[in-house]
Amino acid sequence: MPATQAATGAGLRWIEGLRYGLLGLPLAFVALPLYVLLPNYYARNFGVPLAGLGLLLLGARLFDAVVDPLLGRWADALFARSHRHVLACGAAAALLLGTSFGALFFPPDTTLPFLWAWALACLLVCYLAFSTLTILHQSWGALLGGDALGRSRVVAFREGLGLLGVVLASLSPVLFGMQATVALLGLALLLGCWAWSRSPRPALAAPAPGAHPSDLGVGLLAPWGSPAFRALLAVFMVNGIATALPATLILFFVQDRLQAPQAMEAWFLGSYFVAAALALAPWLRIVKRWGLERAWLAGMLLAVAVFAFASQLGAGDASAFLAVCVLSGLAMAADLA
């Protein structure tokens, strides 16, 4: 039976960590095709112009940026009510996510005008469901509490299983095809939600004094009054841009700049995420010794150095780029830890 009282991150047993973190696998499984495979997939298979595709993706992400704070406020209201409400809304979001993801990669019509509308609609629904499920799941882990090491343990379970998810997502389309990939995602979402429902219950968040949960617009700008919040968000924005650029461009870089065989794509993606998974535990020990901020900064500096080297590569440098993938995977593990 799931725990009936709040468990701190520091006291999280491995089986409890697995139950909570398992949903991180399908969430990461979704993220890799959306950020890495989708632009190349639509350009290569359907002939969608890259400029228009970029605008489409940008519009969908801007919608996500506007909606996310509202989803966060709504999640606050759910956590102030009961765990059951959180889990029920999470299950509904998972169902919507799996359905819209499959529809995105298998449009019923590939004529360009229809494809634009279909892709935009599927992306908006997919991002909405993905954000909802991610916010609920990550908030659940944050409310488990604990000190810096304990919080890192909670994140490590979630992101470690997430790394396994992206490894599967990077290999599955190449080895089994997109149909099997969509089916695998559905199964992973089902198992992840079931395990989440069996995980330790955090303390329910108390509503702010005088706040009305139904009024989602109240107080959304309040965090901007904190200098510490603004500084942290600035770091996240720069770090997010640095992560998004290579994620979107890697397959084009491999095909057009390195001119590597298509079979190498799975090796590049797989080595990146496998290296990150193997490095996660050592980085947690570094966090314990150096602290969260210094460990995170060390990972960023490693990523900068590796990508500076990658900019010098050209046709035929597939082996050197494989080393880049491994080293940048080590840097990503620091970001996760």
Coordinates of C-alpha atoms in Angstrom, one line a residue:
M1 CA 0.0 0.0 0.0
P2 CA 1.2 3.6 -0.6
A3 CA 2.5 5.5 2.3
T4 CA -0.2 7.4 4.1
Q5 CA 2.0 10.2 5.4
A6 CA 4.6 12.5 3.9
A7 CA 8.0 11.0 3.3
T8 CA 11.0 13.2 3.1
G9 CA 13.4 13.0 0.2
A10 CA 16.3 12.0 2.4
G11 CA 14.3 9.0 3.8
L12 CA 13.1 7.8 0.4
R13 CA 13.6 4.0 0.1
W14 CA 14.6 2.7 -3.3
I15 CA 11.3 1.1 -4.0
E16 CA 9.5 4.3 -3.1
G17 CA 11.9 6.2 -5.3
L18 CA 11.1 3.8 -8.2
R19 CA 7.4 4.2 -7.7
Y20 CA 7.6 7.9 -7.8
G21 CA 10.2 8.2 -10.5
L22 CA 8.9 5.7 -13.0
L23 CA 6.6 8.3 -14.6
G24 CA 9.7 10.2 -15.5
L25 CA 10.4 7.5 -18.1
P26 CA 7.4 8.1 -20.4
L27 CA 7.6 11.9 -19.9
A28 CA 11.2 11.9 -21.1
F29 CA 10.2 9.4 -23.8
V30 CA 7.8 12.0 -25.1
A31 CA 10.2 14.9 -24.8
L32 CA 12.9 13.4 -27.1
P33 CA 10.8 12.9 -30.2
L34 CA 9.1 16.3 -29.7
Y35 CA 12.3 18.2 -29.4
V36 CA 14.7 16.1 -31.5
L37 CA 12.9 13.8 -34.0
L38 CA 9.8 15.9 -34.9
P39 CA 11.5 18.7 -36.9
N40 CA 13.6 16.2 -38.9
Y41 CA 10.6 13.8 -39.3
Y42 CA 8.3 16.4 -40.8
A43 CA 10.9 17.9 -43.0
R44 CA 12.2 14.5 -44.4
N45 CA 8.9 12.6 -44.6
F46 CA 6.4 15.2 -45.5
G47 CA 8.5 17.9 -47.1
V48 CA 7.5 20.6 -44.6
P49 CA 9.6 23.8 -45.2
L50 CA 12.0 24.3 -42.3
A51 CA 11.3 28.0 -41.9
G52 CA 7.5 27.4 -41.6
L53 CA 8.1 24.4 -39.3
G54 CA 10.3 26.6 -37.0
L55 CA 7.5 29.2 -36.8
L56 CA 5.0 26.4 -36.0
L57 CA 7.1 25.0 -33.2
L58 CA 7.8 28.5 -31.8
G59 CA 4.1 29.4 -31.7
A60 CA 3.3 26.1 -29.9
R61 CA 6.1 26.8 -27.4
L62 CA 4.9 30.4 -26.8
F63 CA 1.4 29.0 -26.1
D64 CA 3.1 26.6 -23.6
A65 CA 4.9 29.5 -21.9
V66 CA 1.7 31.4 -21.4
V67 CA -0.3 28.5 -20.2
D68 CA 2.3 26.9 -17.8
P69 CA 1.9 29.5 -15.0
L70 CA -1.9 29.0 -15.1
L71 CA -1.3 25.2 -14.9
G72 CA 1.0 25.7 -12.0
R73 CA -1.7 27.8 -10.1
W74 CA -4.3 25.2 -10.9
A75 CA -1.9 22.5 -9.6
D76 CA -1.6 24.4 -6.3
A77 CA -5.4 24.2 -6.0
L78 CA -5.4 20.5 -6.6
F79 CA -2.7 19.9 -4.0
A80 CA -4.7 21.9 -1.5
R81 CA -7.6 19.5 -2.0
S82 CA -6.4 15.9 -2.1
H83 CA -4.0 13.4 -3.5
R84 CA -6.8 11.7 -5.3
H85 CA -7.7 14.8 -7.3
V86 CA -4.0 15.2 -8.3
L87 CA -3.7 11.6 -9.5
A88 CA -7.0 11.7 -11.4
C89 CA -6.1 14.8 -13.3
G90 CA -2.6 13.3 -14.0
A91 CA -4.2 10.1 -15.4
A92 CA -6.5 12.2 -17.7
A93 CA -3.5 14.2 -18.9
A94 CA -1.5 11.0 -19.6
L95 CA -4.4 9.7 -21.7
L96 CA -4.5 12.9 -23.7
L97 CA -0.7 13.0 -24.1
G98 CA -0.5 9.5 -25.5
T99 CA -3.4 10.1 -27.9
S100 CA -2.1 13.4 -29.3
F101 CA 1.5 12.1 -29.6
G102 CA 0.4 9.3 -31.8
A103 CA -1.8 11.6 -33.9
L104 CA 1.1 14.0 -34.4
F105 CA 3.3 11.4 -36.0
F106 CA 0.6 9.7 -38.0
P107 CA -1.5 12.5 -39.7
P108 CA -4.5 11.2 -41.7
D109 CA -3.6 13.5 -44.6
T110 CA -0.2 14.7 -45.7
T111 CA -1.2 17.6 -48.0
L112 CA 0.6 20.7 -46.8
P113 CA -2.4 23.0 -45.8
F114 CA -4.0 20.2 -43.8
L115 CA -0.7 19.1 -42.3
W116 CA 0.0 22.6 -41.0
A117 CA -3.3 22.7 -39.1
W118 CA -3.1 19.1 -37.9
A119 CA 0.4 19.5 -36.6
L120 CA -0.4 22.8 -34.8
A121 CA -3.5 21.3 -33.2
C122 CA -1.7 18.1 -32.1
L123 CA 1.3 20.1 -30.8
L124 CA -0.9 22.4 -28.7
V125 CA -2.8 19.5 -27.1
C126 CA 0.4 17.5 -26.7
Y127 CA 2.2 20.3 -25.0
L128 CA -0.8 21.1 -22.8
A129 CA -1.0 17.5 -21.6
F130 CA 2.7 17.1 -21.2
S131 CA 3.0 20.3 -19.2
T132 CA 0.1 19.4 -16.9
L133 CA 1.4 15.9 -16.2
T134 CA 5.0 17.2 -15.7
I135 CA 3.9 20.0 -13.3
L136 CA 1.8 17.7 -11.2
H137 CA 4.5 15.0 -11.1
Q138 CA 7.4 17.3 -10.3
S139 CA 5.3 19.2 -7.7
W140 CA 4.6 15.9 -6.0
G141 CA 8.3 15.2 -5.7
A142 CA 9.1 18.8 -4.5
L143 CA 6.5 18.5 -1.7
L144 CA 8.3 15.4 -0.4
G145 CA 10.7 17.8 1.1
G146 CA 14.1 17.1 2.6
D147 CA 17.5 18.8 2.6
A148 CA 19.6 19.5 -0.5
L149 CA 20.8 15.9 -0.7
G150 CA 17.3 14.6 -0.1
R151 CA 15.9 16.7 -2.9
S152 CA 18.6 15.6 -5.2
R153 CA 17.7 11.9 -4.4
V154 CA 14.1 12.6 -5.4
V155 CA 15.2 14.2 -8.6
A156 CA 17.8 11.5 -9.3
F157 CA 15.1 8.8 -9.2
R158 CA 12.9 10.7 -11.5
E159 CA 15.6 11.9 -13.9
G160 CA 17.5 8.6 -13.8
L161 CA 14.4 6.8 -15.0
G162 CA 13.9 9.7 -17.4
L163 CA 17.3 9.0 -18.9
L164 CA 16.3 5.4 -19.5
G165 CA 13.2 6.8 -21.2
V166 CA 15.2 9.0 -23.6
V167 CA 17.6 6.1 -24.4
L168 CA 14.5 4.0 -25.3
A169 CA 13.1 6.9 -27.3
S170 CA 16.3 7.4 -29.2
L171 CA 16.6 3.7 -30.1
S172 CA 13.0 2.7 -30.6
P173 CA 12.2 4.6 -33.8
V174 CA 15.3 3.3 -35.5
L175 CA 15.0 -0.3 -34.3
F176 CA 11.2 -0.8 -34.3
G177 CA 9.6 2.1 -36.1
M178 CA 7.3 4.9 -35.0
Q179 CA 4.2 2.7 -34.6
A180 CA 5.9 0.5 -32.1
T181 CA 7.3 3.7 -30.4
V182 CA 3.8 5.1 -29.9
A183 CA 2.6 1.8 -28.5
L184 CA 5.6 1.6 -26.1
L185 CA 4.8 5.1 -24.9
G186 CA 1.2 4.2 -24.2
L187 CA 2.4 1.2 -22.1
A188 CA 5.0 3.3 -20.3
L189 CA 2.4 6.0 -19.4
L190 CA 0.0 3.3 -18.0
L191 CA 2.7 1.8 -15.8
G192 CA 4.1 5.1 -14.8
C193 CA 0.7 6.4 -13.6
W194 CA 0.0 3.2 -11.7
A195 CA 3.4 3.3 -10.0
W196 CA 2.8 7.0 -9.1
S197 CA -0.5 6.2 -7.5
R198 CA 1.5 3.7 -5.2
S199 CA 4.2 6.2 -4.3
P200 CA 4.7 8.0 -0.9
R201 CA 2.1 10.8 -0.3
P202 CA 3.6 14.3 0.2
A203 CA 2.2 16.8 2.6
L204 CA -0.7 18.6 1.0
A205 CA 0.0 22.2 0.2
A206 CA -2.0 24.7 2.3
P207 CA -3.7 27.4 0.3
A208 CA -2.5 30.9 0.7
P209 CA -4.5 33.0 3.3
G210 CA -7.4 34.7 1.6
A211 CA -6.6 33.0 -1.8
H212 CA -9.4 31.6 -3.9
P213 CA -8.3 28.5 -5.8
S214 CA -10.8 29.2 -8.6
D215 CA -9.1 32.6 -9.4
L216 CA -6.1 31.4 -11.4
G217 CA -5.0 34.9 -12.3
V218 CA -4.3 36.1 -8.8
G219 CA -0.7 36.5 -7.8
L220 CA 0.9 35.1 -11.0
L221 CA 3.3 38.1 -11.1
A222 CA 4.2 37.9 -7.4
P223 CA 7.3 35.7 -7.8
W224 CA 8.8 38.4 -10.1
G225 CA 9.1 40.6 -7.0
S226 CA 11.9 38.3 -5.6
P227 CA 15.4 39.1 -6.9
A228 CA 16.4 35.5 -6.2
F229 CA 13.6 34.2 -8.4
R230 CA 14.5 36.5 -11.2
A231 CA 18.1 35.5 -11.1
L232 CA 17.3 31.8 -11.0
L233 CA 14.9 32.1 -13.9
A234 CA 17.5 34.0 -16.0
V235 CA 19.9 31.1 -15.5
F236 CA 17.2 28.6 -16.5
M237 CA 16.4 30.6 -19.6
V238 CA 20.0 30.7 -20.8
N239 CA 20.5 27.1 -19.9
G240 CA 17.3 26.1 -21.7
I241 CA 18.3 27.9 -24.9
A242 CA 21.7 26.1 -24.7
T243 CA 19.9 22.8 -24.4
A244 CA 17.2 23.4 -27.0
L245 CA 19.6 24.5 -29.8
P246 CA 21.6 21.2 -30.1
A247 CA 18.4 19.1 -29.4
T248 CA 16.6 20.6 -32.4
L249 CA 19.6 20.7 -34.7
I250 CA 21.5 17.5 -33.9
L251 CA 20.0 15.3 -36.6
F252 CA 20.5 18.0 -39.2
F253 CA 24.1 18.5 -38.0
V254 CA 24.7 14.7 -38.3
Q255 CA 23.2 14.4 -41.8
D256 CA 24.3 17.7 -43.4
R257 CA 27.5 18.7 -41.6
L258 CA 29.1 15.4 -40.6
Q259 CA 27.4 13.5 -43.5
A260 CA 27.3 10.4 -41.3
P261 CA 25.3 7.3 -42.1
Q262 CA 21.7 7.2 -40.8
A263 CA 22.6 4.2 -38.7
M264 CA 24.9 6.4 -36.6
E265 CA 22.1 8.6 -35.4
A266 CA 21.0 6.1 -32.8
W267 CA 24.6 5.7 -31.6
F268 CA 25.0 9.5 -31.2
L269 CA 21.7 9.9 -29.3
G270 CA 22.1 6.7 -27.3
S271 CA 25.7 7.4 -26.2
Y272 CA 24.7 10.9 -25.0
F273 CA 21.9 9.6 -22.7
V274 CA 23.7 6.4 -21.6
A275 CA 26.7 8.5 -20.5
A276 CA 24.3 10.9 -18.6
A277 CA 22.7 7.9 -16.9
L278 CA 26.0 6.4 -15.8
A279 CA 27.3 9.7 -14.6
L280 CA 24.3 10.6 -12.5
A281 CA 25.4 8.8 -9.3
P282 CA 28.9 10.2 -9.4
W283 CA 27.5 13.7 -9.8
L284 CA 25.3 13.2 -6.7
R285 CA 28.4 12.5 -4.7
I286 CA 29.9 15.7 -6.1
V287 CA 26.8 17.5 -5.1
K288 CA 27.2 16.2 -1.6
R289 CA 30.8 17.5 -1.4
W290 CA 30.6 20.7 -3.5
G291 CA 27.0 21.8 -3.1
L292 CA 24.2 22.1 -5.7
E293 CA 25.4 25.4 -7.2
R294 CA 29.0 24.6 -7.7
A295 CA 28.3 21.2 -9.1
W296 CA 25.8 22.7 -11.6
L297 CA 28.3 25.3 -12.6
A298 CA 30.9 22.6 -13.2
G299 CA 28.6 20.8 -15.5
M300 CA 27.8 24.0 -17.4
L301 CA 31.5 24.7 -17.9
L302 CA 32.1 21.2 -19.2
A303 CA 29.2 21.6 -21.7
V304 CA 30.6 24.9 -23.0
A305 CA 34.1 23.4 -23.6
V306 CA 32.6 20.3 -25.4
F307 CA 30.4 22.3 -27.7
A308 CA 33.1 24.7 -28.5
F309 CA 35.1 21.7 -29.8
A310 CA 32.0 20.4 -31.7
S311 CA 31.8 23.6 -33.7
Q312 CA 35.1 22.7 -35.4
L313 CA 33.9 19.3 -36.7
G314 CA 33.0 18.6 -40.4
A315 CA 32.4 15.8 -42.8
G316 CA 33.8 12.5 -41.8
D317 CA 34.3 13.4 -38.1
A318 CA 31.7 11.0 -36.8
S319 CA 34.1 9.4 -34.3
A320 CA 35.0 12.7 -32.8
F321 CA 31.4 13.7 -32.6
L322 CA 30.7 10.4 -30.7
A323 CA 33.2 11.6 -28.1
V324 CA 31.3 15.0 -28.0
C325 CA 28.1 13.1 -27.3
V326 CA 29.6 11.2 -24.4
L327 CA 31.2 14.2 -22.8
S328 CA 28.1 16.4 -23.2
G329 CA 26.1 13.6 -21.7
L330 CA 28.3 13.8 -18.6
A331 CA 27.6 17.5 -18.5
M332 CA 23.9 16.9 -18.7
A333 CA 24.0 14.5 -15.8
A334 CA 25.3 17.4 -13.7
D335 CA 22.3 19.5 -14.8
L336 CA 19.9 16.8 -13.8
A337 CA 21.6 16.1 -10.5

